[in-house]
Every structure is written in C-alpha cells, then in structure tokens.
XYZ file of C-alpha atoms in Angstrom:
729
model
C 87.791 117.427 77.006
C 88.559 121.235 77.335
C 89.728 122.580 73.987
C 93.159 123.557 75.467
C 93.684 120.237 77.064
C 92.544 118.385 73.925
C 95.015 120.501 71.937
C 98.003 119.882 74.151
C 97.292 116.214 74.631
C 96.805 115.602 70.969
C 99.964 117.411 70.097
C 101.985 115.490 72.704
C 100.742 112.255 71.239
C 101.724 113.229 67.682
C 105.364 114.005 68.719
C 108.043 112.436 66.628
C 111.722 111.767 67.642
C 114.101 114.737 66.982
C 117.064 113.667 64.693
C 120.281 113.590 66.754
C 123.520 114.536 64.945
C 125.972 111.799 65.873
C 129.728 112.674 65.716
C 131.820 110.838 63.358
C 134.462 110.370 65.971
C 134.337 107.738 68.700
C 133.216 108.995 72.090
C 136.876 108.507 73.412
C 137.947 111.058 70.726
C 135.453 113.913 71.517
C 135.473 113.265 75.278
C 136.451 116.500 77.076
C 136.204 118.567 73.887
C 134.987 121.544 75.927
C 137.201 121.141 78.855
C 140.446 122.868 79.785
C 141.909 119.452 81.117
C 145.379 118.421 81.540
C 146.013 117.722 77.907
C 144.889 121.214 76.968
C 146.992 122.716 79.874
C 150.050 120.925 78.550
C 149.465 122.410 75.022
C 148.696 126.057 76.054
C 150.911 126.486 79.104
C 154.710 126.407 79.436
C 156.187 123.317 81.089
C 157.129 125.249 84.186
C 153.547 126.652 84.755
C 151.987 123.369 83.797
C 154.132 121.500 86.461
C 153.095 124.013 89.107
C 149.437 123.934 88.193
C 149.441 119.965 88.152
C 150.989 120.083 91.651
C 148.124 122.270 92.814
C 145.523 120.021 91.254
C 146.930 116.610 92.159
C 148.567 117.312 95.519
C 146.853 120.223 96.890
C 149.882 122.479 96.868
C 149.205 126.206 97.632
C 148.355 128.094 94.419
C 151.089 130.574 93.352
C 149.361 133.624 92.091
C 152.321 134.491 90.057
C 151.430 131.681 87.452
C 147.738 132.988 87.178
C 148.492 135.492 84.293
C 150.074 132.656 82.154
C 147.221 130.304 83.037
C 144.725 132.915 82.158
C 146.283 133.757 78.807
C 146.428 130.062 77.820
C 142.937 129.475 78.970
C 141.666 132.434 76.989
C 143.560 131.331 73.844
C 142.041 127.930 73.977
C 138.530 129.365 74.792
C 138.679 131.676 71.853
C 139.812 129.013 69.567
C 136.773 127.159 70.542
C 134.455 130.103 69.885
C 133.997 131.531 73.347
C 133.445 135.237 73.524
C 132.558 135.366 77.326
C 133.863 134.039 80.662
C 132.048 133.486 83.976
C 132.891 132.369 87.562
C 130.577 129.323 87.938
C 129.674 128.528 91.656
C 127.168 126.721 93.856
C 125.202 129.199 96.035
C 122.921 127.976 98.759
C 119.939 127.776 96.260
C 120.490 123.993 95.139
C 121.530 125.492 91.837
C 124.429 127.190 90.180
C 125.140 130.846 89.452
C 127.088 132.669 86.884
C 127.720 136.311 85.568
C 129.036 136.512 81.952
C 131.718 139.044 81.057
C 133.075 139.520 77.524
C 136.828 139.030 76.687
C 136.950 142.680 75.830
C 138.805 145.895 77.056
C 139.680 149.207 75.500
C 142.952 149.125 73.581
C 143.789 152.773 74.141
C 143.374 153.598 70.377
C 139.618 153.752 70.183
C 139.255 150.064 69.559
C 138.731 147.012 71.625
C 140.881 143.848 72.346
C 140.382 140.440 73.905
C 141.495 140.508 77.442
C 141.599 138.040 80.293
C 144.088 138.486 83.103
C 145.182 136.305 86.197
C 143.361 138.675 88.328
C 140.006 138.022 86.515
C 140.656 134.322 86.612
C 141.504 134.128 90.264
C 138.795 136.371 91.803
C 135.543 138.137 91.059
C 132.970 140.158 93.092
C 129.510 138.918 93.047
C 126.777 140.567 95.330
C 126.825 138.478 98.374
C 123.733 139.948 99.832
C 121.574 139.000 96.837
C 122.171 135.250 97.473
C 120.980 133.265 100.418
C 123.291 133.967 103.277
C 121.516 133.534 106.507
C 121.999 137.115 107.802
C 125.754 136.947 107.362
C 125.405 139.766 104.760
C 122.950 142.826 105.192
C 121.292 144.247 102.125
C 123.749 147.264 102.309
C 126.717 145.096 102.801
C 127.001 143.574 99.381
C 130.671 142.620 98.881
C 131.380 138.936 98.336
C 134.170 137.065 96.466
C 134.120 133.985 94.018
C 137.531 132.392 93.808
C 139.027 129.991 91.357
C 139.026 126.247 92.237
C 141.868 124.823 90.001
C 141.064 121.254 91.086
C 137.991 121.251 88.937
C 138.742 122.134 85.183
C 137.191 125.132 83.390
C 134.860 124.265 80.591
C 132.844 125.894 77.735
C 129.088 126.069 77.375
C 127.768 127.669 74.423
C 129.878 130.760 73.944
C 131.103 131.123 77.576
C 134.186 129.821 79.448
C 132.927 128.562 82.773
C 135.499 128.695 85.733
C 134.546 126.603 88.764
C 134.861 128.787 91.869
C 134.129 128.887 95.637
C 131.931 131.711 96.929
C 132.707 133.589 100.207
C 131.389 136.571 102.023
C 133.590 139.780 102.389
C 134.140 138.723 105.992
C 135.320 135.214 104.951
C 132.376 132.899 105.595
C 131.493 130.438 102.911
C 128.244 131.139 101.175
C 128.329 128.128 98.812
C 128.595 124.359 98.898
C 131.974 123.875 97.195
C 134.179 125.811 99.721
C 133.019 123.534 102.757
C 133.354 120.582 100.473
C 136.845 121.198 99.658
C 137.622 121.668 103.446
C 135.913 118.384 104.173
C 137.769 116.480 101.466
C 140.985 118.053 102.746
C 140.129 116.845 106.312
C 139.336 113.358 105.438
C 142.453 113.128 103.113
C 144.635 114.077 106.078
C 142.846 111.825 108.664
C 142.751 108.894 106.335
C 146.247 109.196 105.147
C 147.382 109.144 108.783
C 145.461 106.032 109.382
C 146.821 104.491 106.163
C 150.285 104.872 107.490
C 149.694 101.867 109.931
C 149.551 99.761 106.888
C 151.594 101.472 104.242
C 153.962 104.416 104.957
C 154.133 105.272 101.159
C 150.629 106.597 100.945
C 150.606 110.344 100.404
C 147.104 111.082 99.615
C 143.583 109.620 100.033
C 140.786 110.724 97.731
C 137.109 110.473 98.155
C 135.342 109.208 95.187
C 131.702 109.633 94.232
C 129.438 108.014 91.669
C 125.920 109.506 91.484
C 122.926 107.946 90.031
C 120.537 110.614 88.601
C 116.929 109.681 88.489
C 114.417 112.013 86.669
C 111.134 112.296 84.984
C 110.305 113.543 81.460
C 106.863 115.029 80.456
C 105.671 116.530 77.229
C 106.416 120.278 77.159
C 102.807 121.149 76.211
C 101.299 119.112 78.922
C 103.857 120.618 81.320
C 102.830 124.219 80.295
C 99.019 123.404 80.826
C 99.857 122.420 84.408
C 100.615 125.475 86.433
C 101.563 123.499 89.636
C 104.266 121.657 87.571
C 105.384 124.791 85.925
C 105.810 126.777 89.426
C 106.628 124.041 91.941
C 108.054 121.088 89.985
C 105.353 118.742 91.167
C 101.648 117.989 90.699
C 99.732 119.527 93.749
C 96.626 117.606 92.621
C 95.776 114.723 90.231
C 94.223 111.245 90.811
C 96.419 108.416 89.947
C 95.827 106.702 86.659
C 94.258 103.230 86.449
C 97.504 102.015 85.303
C 100.728 103.298 86.743
C 103.649 101.069 87.883
C 101.695 98.166 89.275
C 102.575 95.822 86.428
C 106.220 96.509 87.015
C 106.729 96.656 83.155
C 108.685 99.948 82.958
C 111.746 99.158 84.987
C 114.681 98.174 82.576
C 112.021 98.043 79.807
C 112.640 99.246 76.184
C 113.407 102.996 76.223
C 110.785 104.866 74.082
C 112.125 106.251 70.867
C 111.695 109.930 71.640
C 113.330 109.432 75.011
C 116.204 107.476 73.494
C 116.846 110.485 71.120
C 116.979 112.791 74.113
C 119.378 110.480 76.023
C 121.580 110.152 73.073
C 121.967 113.895 72.590
C 122.476 114.311 76.274
C 125.136 111.666 76.331
C 126.988 113.299 73.451
C 126.925 116.626 75.065
C 127.925 115.335 78.450
C 130.994 113.547 77.167
C 132.096 116.740 75.312
C 132.025 118.375 78.713
C 134.050 115.708 80.236
C 131.163 113.972 82.191
C 131.842 110.252 81.894
C 128.261 109.122 81.548
C 128.002 105.340 81.204
C 124.518 103.995 82.187
C 120.985 104.833 81.028
C 117.736 102.933 81.661
C 113.989 103.143 82.402
C 113.253 103.489 86.242
C 110.358 102.021 88.086
C 107.769 104.737 87.548
C 106.178 105.595 84.047
C 108.257 108.361 82.400
C 111.020 107.905 85.025
C 114.549 107.281 83.821
C 118.043 107.186 85.046
C 121.661 108.120 84.033
C 124.863 107.340 85.904
C 128.507 108.181 85.238
C 131.861 106.417 86.011
C 133.120 107.230 89.465
C 135.193 110.409 89.767
C 136.949 112.249 92.512
C 134.278 113.697 94.783
C 134.696 117.468 94.134
C 134.656 116.964 90.350
C 131.651 114.504 90.567
C 129.693 117.175 92.279
C 130.498 119.785 89.766
C 129.552 117.239 86.999
C 126.405 116.568 88.557
C 125.352 120.146 88.785
C 126.363 120.590 85.239
C 124.514 117.498 84.083
C 121.266 118.734 85.693
C 121.505 122.006 83.765
C 122.217 120.243 80.596
C 119.298 117.840 81.051
C 116.946 120.757 81.358
C 118.384 122.457 78.179
C 118.420 119.384 75.931
C 115.043 118.156 77.083
C 113.437 121.136 75.426
C 115.044 120.278 72.179
C 112.999 117.154 72.214
C 109.760 118.618 73.223
C 110.113 117.472 76.883
C 110.475 119.124 80.224
C 112.736 117.213 82.739
C 111.333 117.045 86.333
C 114.049 116.724 89.091
C 111.589 117.102 91.797
C 111.783 114.163 94.333
C 107.973 113.474 94.003
C 106.407 115.114 90.998
C 103.523 112.575 90.854
C 101.673 111.079 93.826
C 101.081 107.340 93.838
C 104.174 106.445 91.907
C 107.843 106.248 92.825
C 109.794 109.396 93.323
C 113.367 110.180 92.374
C 116.480 110.042 94.262
C 120.239 110.395 93.558
C 122.151 107.483 95.180
C 125.571 108.714 96.202
C 128.090 105.797 95.859
C 131.020 106.847 97.936
C 134.408 105.329 98.614
C 138.032 106.206 99.564
C 141.162 105.434 97.608
C 144.863 106.015 97.961
C 147.331 107.478 95.674
C 148.965 104.081 95.466
C 145.901 102.641 93.762
C 144.212 100.852 96.883
C 140.490 101.198 97.439
C 140.119 101.275 101.150
C 136.520 99.990 101.209
C 137.393 96.742 99.286
C 138.533 93.472 100.883
C 142.157 92.314 100.255
C 144.118 89.156 99.946
C 146.193 89.208 102.995
C 145.460 89.586 106.707
C 147.000 93.009 106.734
C 144.892 94.252 103.761
C 141.885 92.932 105.461
C 142.710 94.642 108.681
C 142.980 97.973 106.877
C 139.689 97.289 105.180
C 137.959 96.420 108.451
C 139.537 99.494 109.981
C 137.970 101.939 107.369
C 134.648 100.001 107.467
C 134.261 100.225 111.250
C 135.325 103.950 111.351
C 132.796 104.716 108.803
C 130.091 103.045 110.757
C 131.199 104.918 113.815
C 131.050 108.201 111.927
C 127.570 107.441 110.645
C 126.434 106.348 114.224
C 127.869 109.422 115.947
C 126.249 111.667 113.410
C 123.115 109.891 112.071
C 121.006 112.733 112.745
C 123.267 115.105 110.962
C 123.480 112.830 107.998
C 119.728 112.737 107.821
C 119.658 116.618 107.964
C 122.093 116.778 104.996
C 119.676 115.034 102.767
C 116.473 116.509 104.089
C 114.352 119.173 102.246
C 110.918 120.242 101.674
C 110.900 118.204 98.365
C 112.687 115.077 99.511
C 110.288 114.767 102.482
C 107.697 113.505 100.061
C 109.854 110.456 99.112
C 111.719 109.351 102.146
C 110.029 106.497 104.072
C 107.332 106.054 101.362
C 108.136 102.478 100.723
C 110.015 103.454 97.513
C 113.086 105.083 99.243
C 114.904 104.615 102.482
C 113.247 105.529 105.674
C 113.843 108.653 107.521
C 116.066 106.710 109.886
C 119.762 106.451 109.126
C 121.107 102.836 109.288
C 123.750 100.927 107.565
C 123.316 97.433 105.867
C 126.439 95.345 105.628
C 125.237 92.039 104.252
C 125.769 88.480 105.686
C 129.489 87.913 105.207
C 130.750 91.291 106.353
C 128.330 91.109 109.377
C 129.774 87.731 110.224
C 133.382 89.041 110.074
C 132.655 92.019 112.262
C 130.744 89.801 114.879
C 133.699 87.466 114.878
C 136.121 90.298 115.555
C 134.000 91.766 118.219
C 133.538 88.486 120.024
C 137.164 87.278 119.716
C 139.938 88.297 122.179
C 142.628 87.098 119.847
C 144.599 89.088 117.194
C 143.500 86.869 114.357
C 141.559 87.868 111.354
C 139.365 85.579 109.233
C 139.924 85.720 105.526
C 137.621 87.858 103.325
C 136.732 86.772 99.837
C 136.000 89.347 97.087
C 133.696 87.806 94.677
C 132.793 84.083 94.788
C 131.964 81.786 91.912
C 128.423 80.477 91.309
C 127.906 77.767 88.738
C 124.466 77.384 87.185
C 123.086 74.262 85.586
C 122.734 76.015 82.257
C 125.667 75.102 79.914
C 125.660 78.167 77.822
C 125.773 80.671 80.837
C 129.361 81.143 81.972
C 130.340 81.106 85.842
C 128.992 84.178 87.557
C 131.030 86.172 90.112
C 128.788 86.973 93.124
C 129.491 89.964 95.303
C 130.285 89.357 98.953
C 127.155 91.402 99.858
C 123.576 91.540 98.618
C 121.712 94.927 98.189
C 119.112 96.373 100.522
C 116.936 99.014 98.796
C 115.589 99.932 102.139
C 118.771 100.909 103.644
C 119.953 104.599 103.580
C 123.603 103.723 103.878
C 124.305 100.336 102.410
C 127.664 98.557 101.866
C 127.778 97.330 98.298
C 131.135 95.443 97.884
C 133.799 98.118 97.595
C 131.851 101.376 98.692
C 128.848 102.612 100.598
C 125.782 103.711 98.676
C 124.098 106.683 100.506
C 120.659 106.090 98.999
C 118.673 108.821 100.682
C 119.989 111.740 98.612
C 117.269 113.661 96.650
C 117.157 113.880 93.035
C 117.338 117.688 92.809
C 119.821 118.085 95.701
C 123.338 119.252 95.503
C 125.463 116.110 96.265
C 127.873 118.312 98.168
C 125.475 118.697 101.156
C 125.716 114.920 101.887
C 129.322 114.624 100.990
C 130.267 117.562 103.359
C 128.537 115.777 106.256
C 129.821 112.259 105.530
C 133.509 113.239 104.961
C 133.620 115.541 107.778
C 132.259 113.087 110.160
C 134.666 110.395 108.978
C 137.589 112.861 109.143
C 136.646 113.388 112.922
C 136.250 109.699 113.505
C 139.563 108.679 111.922
C 141.356 111.382 113.816
C 139.845 110.083 117.169
C 140.656 106.446 116.294
C 144.346 107.237 115.519
C 144.675 109.106 118.737
C 143.293 105.986 120.747
C 145.454 103.585 118.848
C 148.523 105.665 119.229
C 147.813 105.902 122.939
C 147.857 101.993 123.302
C 151.069 101.790 121.241
C 152.775 104.340 123.493
C 151.840 101.968 126.421
C 153.723 99.226 124.661
C 151.063 97.315 122.945
C 151.544 95.711 119.541
C 150.229 97.857 116.607
C 147.828 95.214 115.335
C 146.642 94.344 118.810
C 145.968 98.111 119.463
C 144.166 98.613 116.249
C 141.973 95.562 117.027
C 141.296 96.605 120.514
C 140.053 99.942 119.383
C 137.942 98.382 116.507
C 136.428 95.990 119.029
C 135.445 98.795 121.317
C 133.975 100.784 118.538
C 132.033 97.895 117.007
C 130.085 97.547 120.307
C 129.446 101.286 120.335
C 128.306 101.640 116.886
C 126.196 98.495 116.804
C 122.752 100.346 116.772
C 123.556 101.668 113.368
C 123.883 98.267 111.743
C 120.714 96.899 110.495
C 120.166 94.346 107.698
C 116.481 94.005 107.898
C 113.419 95.698 106.263
C 113.710 99.321 106.750
C 110.125 99.995 105.688
C 108.623 97.921 108.690
C 106.961 99.530 111.615
C 108.885 97.102 113.813
C 112.261 98.725 112.576
C 110.889 102.253 113.493
C 110.158 101.003 116.989
C 113.492 99.301 117.208
C 115.435 102.293 115.985
C 113.831 104.420 118.689
C 114.924 101.924 121.252
C 118.441 102.017 119.829
C 118.626 105.812 120.168
C 118.709 106.594 116.481
C 117.268 109.777 115.141
C 113.560 109.092 114.201
C 112.400 112.629 113.596
C 110.372 113.202 110.408
C 109.716 116.855 110.438
C 112.291 118.476 108.114
C 112.465 121.733 110.032
C 113.166 119.898 113.196
C 115.609 117.486 111.430
C 117.686 120.641 110.578
C 118.375 121.090 114.352
C 121.005 118.471 114.006
C 123.397 120.944 112.172
C 123.208 123.131 115.517
C 123.819 120.311 118.012
C 126.956 120.889 120.063
C 128.560 117.616 118.862
C 127.989 118.706 115.147
C 129.378 122.168 115.698
C 132.323 120.682 117.542
C 132.998 118.260 114.675
C 132.827 120.774 111.870
C 135.022 123.301 113.695
C 137.511 120.620 114.733
C 137.846 119.429 111.134
C 138.138 123.048 109.975
C 135.025 122.683 107.606
C 132.630 125.245 109.098
C 132.353 127.546 112.021
C 129.388 128.051 114.401
C 128.612 131.305 112.640
C 128.466 129.519 109.186
C 126.386 126.628 110.469
C 123.824 129.013 112.165
C 123.688 131.144 108.967
C 123.108 127.986 106.768
C 120.201 126.779 108.965
C 118.649 130.144 108.770
C 118.866 129.528 104.865
C 117.382 126.026 105.170
C 114.383 127.056 107.364
C 113.694 129.942 105.023
C 113.989 127.785 101.903
C 111.698 125.280 103.401
C 109.059 127.990 104.270
C 109.261 129.532 100.758
C 108.759 126.337 99.010
C 105.670 125.305 101.053
C 104.394 128.862 100.673
C 104.616 128.835 96.999
C 102.944 125.489 96.770
C 100.072 126.621 99.052
C 99.699 129.690 97.001
C 99.492 127.759 93.763
C 97.144 125.135 95.265
C 94.828 127.930 96.380
C 94.811 129.648 92.997
C 94.102 126.349 90.985
C 91.493 125.377 93.466
C 89.608 128.573 93.253
C 90.097 129.431 89.551
C 90.232 126.031 87.869
C 88.635 123.251 90.116
C 85.668 124.880 91.754
C 84.476 126.826 88.524
C 84.810 123.565 86.557
C 83.009 121.450 89.171
C 80.247 124.002 89.591
C 79.837 124.200 85.750
C 79.341 120.471 85.668
C 77.075 120.650 88.749
C 74.952 123.082 86.848
C 74.595 120.787 83.939
C 73.416 118.008 86.372
C 70.949 120.330 87.960
C 69.685 121.320 84.557
C 69.340 117.556 83.688
C 67.402 116.909 86.855
C 64.948 119.737 85.967
C 64.483 118.404 82.529
C 63.800 114.837 83.824
C 61.130 116.361 86.190
C 59.465 118.000 83.181
C 59.582 114.889 80.923
C 58.624 112.031 83.287
C 55.962 111.561 86.195
C 57.473 112.584 89.546
C 58.133 109.071 90.847
C 59.972 107.996 87.659
C 61.836 111.266 87.386
C 63.005 110.840 91.040
C 64.311 107.425 90.372
C 66.098 108.409 87.069
C 67.664 111.581 88.797
C 68.720 109.871 91.919
C 72.400 109.376 90.833
C 72.658 112.874 89.523
C 71.170 114.196 92.745
C 73.923 112.207 94.619
C 76.563 113.729 92.496
C 75.217 117.285 92.837
C 75.325 116.931 96.676
C 78.726 115.349 96.563
C 80.082 118.242 94.353
C 78.509 120.748 96.635
C 80.033 119.162 99.737
C 83.537 118.907 98.208
C 83.565 122.401 96.725
C 82.386 123.868 99.936
C 85.176 122.065 101.880
C 87.849 123.149 99.314
C 86.685 126.744 99.505
C 86.467 126.724 103.362
C 89.917 125.003 103.821
C 91.613 127.334 101.231
C 90.333 130.286 103.216
C 91.715 128.679 106.413
C 94.900 127.895 104.753
C 95.351 131.560 103.753
C 94.644 132.559 107.352
C 97.208 130.046 108.660
C 99.784 131.464 106.417
C 99.218 134.875 107.608
C 99.703 133.767 111.227
C 102.901 131.833 110.383
C 104.321 134.620 108.210
C 104.109 137.016 111.266
C 106.646 134.793 113.162
C 109.978 136.451 113.416
C 112.021 133.147 114.047
C 112.698 131.371 110.778
C 112.700 127.913 112.599
C 109.406 128.606 114.099
C 107.958 129.760 110.803
C 109.092 126.662 109.014
C 107.748 124.378 111.800
C 104.365 126.143 111.497
C 104.265 125.564 107.768
C 105.245 121.928 108.299
C 102.696 121.240 111.083
C 99.732 123.319 109.816
C 99.992 124.265 106.178
C 101.182 120.821 104.703
C 98.320 118.866 106.355
C 95.770 121.511 104.985
C 97.247 121.165 101.522
C 96.851 117.243 101.789
C 93.176 117.655 102.827
C 92.330 120.086 99.925
C 94.082 117.678 97.475
C 92.100 114.736 98.616
C 88.820 116.455 97.772
C 90.095 117.885 94.336
C 91.311 114.337 93.394
C 87.830 112.969 94.232
C 86.279 115.689 91.978
C 88.401 114.780 89.157
C 86.771 111.327 89.150
C 83.347 112.948 89.042
C 83.461 115.891 86.743
C 82.901 115.398 83.003
C 86.354 114.647 81.383
C 85.671 117.057 78.533
C 85.283 120.010 81.084
C 88.419 119.155 83.130
C 90.994 121.770 82.323
C 94.204 120.300 83.725
C 96.007 117.311 82.002
C 95.478 114.251 84.005
C 98.003 111.535 85.159
C 96.930 109.122 82.397
C 98.141 111.797 79.893
C 101.158 113.117 81.725
C 102.729 109.798 82.588
C 102.840 107.990 79.325
C 105.077 109.126 76.522
C 103.945 108.168 73.023
C-alpha cells in the first residue's frame, strides 16, 4: 500500500466518536431557538405590526412596507441578543445551492463612532450582482443589477453570528433568477385553483396549502480518505474504482445498527437542526454501505424547501466536526445504490382537511377522488415536464438503475384505489363506493396488537406513488433543490384544477346536478389519464415497451429531456398559472444545459488527469517490476522452466500494456472530442454532444482503470479503494 494511502486508511480506522454536548432541555424547549418565529415576533413587535405580519404569513396578504422598519428593529434586537453581528439575504440561485452576502449591523453614528443599524429598507430589499449568478443570458456581464426581496412566509434564522433572511432573487428587469420566486407563484396558483374546487364541497375553505415531507439520503466517508480521492473532492463521486467483494449484497446495512461515530454525527445534526426549527424526526441506515437517511415532519411546502436547503448545508458543516465528509451526489459509488430525496407531497385546507385522504362520507370521498383524479391528469398531461424537473447530470446515474424509479413517469395507486377508480369510470350512475382508511389485520401472535393496514401498498419502482394520504415523488435526486419538482407539480395541478372547474361549471350551467357534473368530468378524465396509471414493476423491459405504446415520455438523454420545459403546452401552462414566462423558461433551460455541460466537462478533466498522473504511472511501475522479475527468472532457471514460471507474469505484462495503451489513446480522444463540443455555440447542442460522446468515453476509460485496480500491486495503488471508502469503523 502506498505510504499516503496507508496513512489515511490507518487514521480513518482509528477514528473515535466525538463527544456531543446534549442540551439539558428537552427538544421541545430548544426547538426554534435560532428562529424568528411567531413566538419571537409576538415578543419583539407591537400587537398592531404583529397582526399585520401574521396576516401576510398566514393569509398571503400584501406586505405593507410601512411596517418594515418596526419588524427590522424587532428582528435586529432579537438577533443581537442572540449574539448575531451580521445579517444576510439568503436565497436559492440556479446553482442547486444557496447564496448569501454578509453585512454587519453597523453604521456611522455621526460622532466619530459606530452604532448598530438595520432598517426596513435593508430588510425588504438588497442588490446582489445578477450577472454573476447563472441567468441564461437575461443579464449581460455589464448589466449587473438584480434584487433580493424578503419572503416573510419563511422565518428568518441565525447561523453562527449571522441573521439569515430568506428572500427571492430577481433580475433588474423583473425575471426570477432563483427557485423560490416561481415556487411561491406556483403555490399561490395551486392554492387559488384548489380552493375554488374545494368550494364544491365546503364553501368555508379559504386556503389550500401544499405540504412537503422530504427524505434526505446521503453517504458519509472519512475525511482523510475523501481528501485522498481527487475525484470525490472535485466532482462528488468516484470516477473510477472497482466494487468491493462485499458491498450491499447481504442486505445487512438497511435499518441496521447505526455505527457509533455516525450516531454521534446524527445526534449533533439533529440538535442543531431542531434549534433552527427543522422538525427532523427519522434517522436510519440506508441500503448501501455508508448510506444513511434523515427525514422531518411534514411542513408547508415553501418552508420545507428552505429547511431542506438549510439541512444540507448543516450536514456538510457538522460532518467535518466528526471527521466525515457528507456526499449528496446521487451516485458517488458505482455498484451500490445511489441517493434520492423522496418528496412526499399533499394538499390540505385551512379547515384541517387533507385532500388526498379518503373520508367517511360519500361527499368526502367524492372530494378525495376529485383531487386524486386531477392530480393524475396533471401528471399525465405533463409527465415529460415532471421528468425534466428532476433530471440532472448527477441524477442520471441513479434513475432506472434498479435502485430508483425508471426514467418514465407513471403513478402507482394500489389495489383498492385502482378498483375504486375503475368502478367510477365504468359506472354510469352517480353512486360512490365507500373507501376505508386503514383496515385491521389480526395476527395469530397473542402478544402482538391488531395492526392497522394502509389502503395501499408501496411500490419502490414507481416515480409517483400514492401512499395513503399523499403522493410520493420518488424520482427527486439527493442533492437537488426540491423546489424544482414542486414548481412543476404544483403548477401543473393548478392548471388542471382550473380546467376541471371550468368544465364542471359548464355542465352545471346547462342544468346538470353538481355531483353528476363532477362525476361526468371525472369519468372523462379517468379515461384520458389511464396511460399514467401503472401498478407493476417499473424496472422491467416490458414496461418500457408498454410506456412507449402509451405515449409516455421515455427519453433518457438529460439534455433532450430538458426540452420539455420549452414545449408549447409547458410554456402555456406556466404562463397561464402566472408562474414563469417564456423568457424565463428559455433562460432557465440555457442554465440547465450549461450546468450539464460543465459538470461532465469537470468530470472528464478530472478523469483524464487521474488516468495520466496516477493510474498509468502506477500500472507502468508495477509492469516494470514484473518485467524485472521475468528477466531474473530467465537468469536463474533453464529457458523452458523460466518460461513456464514467468507465463502468468507475461500475461499480466501484456494486459497492463494493452489497458494502459487503451486508456492513453481514449483520454487523448476524449480531449479532442471536448474541443469539438466546446466550439459549439448552442448550449443545447453542446450538452447533447457531451452526453452522446464524452460520457460513453468516460465509461470506457473507467472500465479499463477498474480492471487495472484488480491487477496492480495493492501496495502501489495510490487511491483509496471501495473496500476502504465504504466501511466506517
């Protein structure tokens, strides 16, 4: 083993758990400690301003800028008491991460000194450089002005010494340059459309909220081993590496005992997350070695998205306290499961009704069926768009790999709900069969109580599965911003609900009974969206063929999948719901294609560098030792015996020569192919070229490197191997 590799591996194996300071209070007592939540607002604001701000947060009332100064003063007072010295507008640019610029709470006092200052103007609006963030050509380099604007619906919070104010980010000309602005518009659109449909069943409904519960999967690796792998360091995944003899095939890691060091990391992460108001609840081992998951209690969608972005940053920070690096890449290791971020999504009214849950009366069940069928229609009409919303260069490694949903959007409903929908579709009467929520199941084991069985099973191969009172969008990638999927889904449903109400109202105006009109439109839509309903094995080749026959989007090239954003029905939907304009969509696609190209470009450069500066020199060095051994054998033994004893080494010498020659030749070819692709002016064409030509070359080069790893002397191999990376001691 090389000295460096031996040193880092030995250090990793000797790591001991870090002691975590456990708060003396119960979690409920320190939950939200660093959040300017409603309780803090009530304490630090006047009753009049508090009432106005709560109306903005809860009811979407217009923000009265006249209250901004008092809100800023109260927020500043609380933040300074908590030890904050700076503030920042915290937003989600089109980089999959977050952005922040810190300013101190200081201004000249006019007497030669300084004073703490934070005004309503600074709270409401700041001016980041819009041309320095991805913008798809909306901003030229010399047109830098952009604005970040306060989002009161997501509470401010403190990280270290900085007050973070969640904001949207827009260009000087008004186009959104982030994820939050269109997300808020999509949530507003689905709120209005869903509320209008709810009035068929309950005129008292004033608001419908979209709820999100994300499940964050991730890997942990020892920091020293991570630093010794340049590919992990620069791309987030291993670009080479033969799988270990043992990985996940024994299925012994999933839900297994959490390693002690990992448990210490999880404990600190949960404590800090709770202090920031993130209601984390679940933690466990995932399927692959070194893979884990955490999940929170469900929250309003906008807040849940902010909390997911915050938790990913928190994970990276706290992991280093424990000698780990957290990997959020969807596929950091070949041969074991990658990581996703299941988005559990539902709708609920301000009257406390979950719209995706069955009821106890016929009217409640009609409401349930109405929203289920409209959701299926939205997913069917825009299945390609929903796939585009979760597609990326990194998530492409995971989708369809028999570990995640296939790259075809379909919806699993389960036996009971499928039977109900079939009954409604085939019936010409205005009757409804009853739906049960959970049924009892008695086991012949006296000490085990009666179990409540959900009215639907789970289908891990379905990208969009109904799971009892919600849909689980399982195809979202682990490092993605949840907002991308939520923008597409909520916008599509807003359009569908609006069209549904229009058609029902038209029948009612013709004299048809309300229930009969609703059922007529539901029956029609059930026939239309039937192709999206699939309860079988999404991994099978038969399903791929069947999906194509059904007219579903079966494209697998990520750059081509992005075309769905610019289809006329997608543009019409986004414009009709007021979420994004054609110009914004065109700009975002430019960013998506450019981001895809850059990620593959970086990976190709790193792979070429490692191949030429690590792999080939090490393999050649080992080959030289083998050659030396053959010469020495020939000098020690008679020719016939020497040839027999050296036969295996000669085979290895030839194999190393062939594989290193292949690697060198294809690295050179890959460089030339990149040069050709880089000259293309069109961002889409460039991304397609990288997908079609560069990615396959990288796979071919990796194959030969991984074969060399099995041949070359372990003591010479410079890079930590999977058997060292994937098992935390």
